[in-house]
Amino acid sequence: QVQLVESGGGLVKPGGSLRLSCVGSGFTFRDSYMNWIRQAPGKGLEWLSYISSGSGSFTYYAESVKGRFTVSRDNAKNSLYLQMNSLTAEDTAVYYCARDGSLTSWGQGTLVTVSS
Amino acid sequence: DVVMTQSPLSLPVTLGQPASISCNSSQSLLYSDGNTYLNWFQQRPGQSPRRLIYKVSNRDSGVPDRFSGSGSGTDFTLKISRVEAEDVGVYFCMQATHWPPFTFGQGTKLEI
């Protein structure tokens, strides 16, 4: 069955960087466009970024992360990435990857905590 | 951006009784291809979200038929015909018609 597994979360200081990964299985990863969504503690869901299928030529970002976060993919490794720079306390959240435009399947999430 | 507004934000229910959650969008979610890209998600305590309903009224595989979605344009509803204990959690609506960005409702916490 479809499985998405995120990793790379942890504690980082304000202004620091982190790279999240998401490995997909049970579906044709290269044919799927992918998204990152986050959920701050006790809060709702916020879509962050999208990357198109195949070579990932098209990417989109939420205004809150544009210029700081970069999404990429490596189809050979069935992997999706989110490079996060200039982190602030407001970026503290559980980060999920999700498959396609209807967010058909989600990973279990990885917690990012930004604190000094 | 399309604003999604859910009500109520908290929904106390009794086991076996029906429940209904409303979701309104700030603009019509009818796309030029004739589809309406409004989805519903369930997030049980301590779990990641799971899609329940896509394109207004289509249940995902494995979703019990006590869950149903309806609506059009800017007004949508998720109904549970008879609430069971496993239905406790937070329910989110999400629009995928006018993107980027995809936008979510605030969430409705269903509790017994």
Short mmCIF file of C-alpha atoms in Angstrom, two decimals, chain A residues 35 37 39 43-47 50 60-61 96 100-104 106-109, chain B residues 37 39 41 43 47-51 54 60 92 94 96 99-102 104-106:
data_model
loop_
_atom_site.label_atom_id
_atom_site.label_comp_id
_atom_site.label_asym_id
_atom_site.label_seq_id
_atom_site.Cartn_x
_atom_site.Cartn_y
_atom_site.Cartn_z
CA ASN A 35 3.30 18.58 -1.28
CA ILE A 37 2.08 20.71 4.77
CA GLN A 39 0.79 21.83 11.62
CA LYS A 43 -3.16 24.41 15.42
CA GLY A 44 -4.60 23.75 11.99
CA LEU A 45 -3.04 22.70 8.70
CA GLU A 46 -0.96 24.99 6.50
CA TRP A 47 0.03 24.03 2.96
CA TYR A 50 4.14 21.76 -4.21
CA TYR A 60 4.96 26.63 -5.70
CA TYR A 61 5.25 27.99 -2.19
CA TYR A 96 3.96 16.28 6.60
CA ASP A 100 -0.95 14.73 -5.24
CA GLY A 101 -3.33 17.67 -5.43
CA SER A 102 -6.03 16.09 -3.34
CA LEU A 103 -3.55 15.12 -0.61
CA THR A 104 -4.57 11.51 -1.08
CA TRP A 106 0.02 11.56 4.14
CA GLY A 107 3.10 10.58 6.05
CA GLN A 108 3.28 10.33 9.82
CA GLY A 109 5.05 13.68 10.06
CA TYR B 37 -12.30 20.33 -5.62
CA ASN B 39 -12.02 17.57 0.24
CA PHE B 41 -9.93 15.12 6.16
CA GLN B 43 -7.29 13.64 12.06
CA GLN B 47 -2.36 10.65 14.07
CA SER B 48 -1.70 12.33 10.75
CA PRO B 49 -4.63 13.54 8.66
CA ARG B 50 -6.46 11.06 6.46
CA ARG B 51 -8.59 12.00 3.46
CA TYR B 54 -12.82 14.11 -2.29
CA ASP B 60 -12.20 7.25 -0.10
CA PHE B 92 -10.78 19.74 8.13
CA MET B 94 -9.72 21.87 2.07
CA ALA B 96 -7.93 22.53 -4.31
CA TRP B 99 -4.35 27.10 -5.99
CA PRO B 100 -1.69 27.90 -5.05
CA PRO B 101 -2.20 27.96 -2.20
CA PHE B 102 -4.32 25.00 -1.15
CA PHE B 104 -7.84 24.55 4.81
CA GLY B 105 -10.64 25.30 7.20
CA GLN B 106 -9.73 25.89 10.84
#
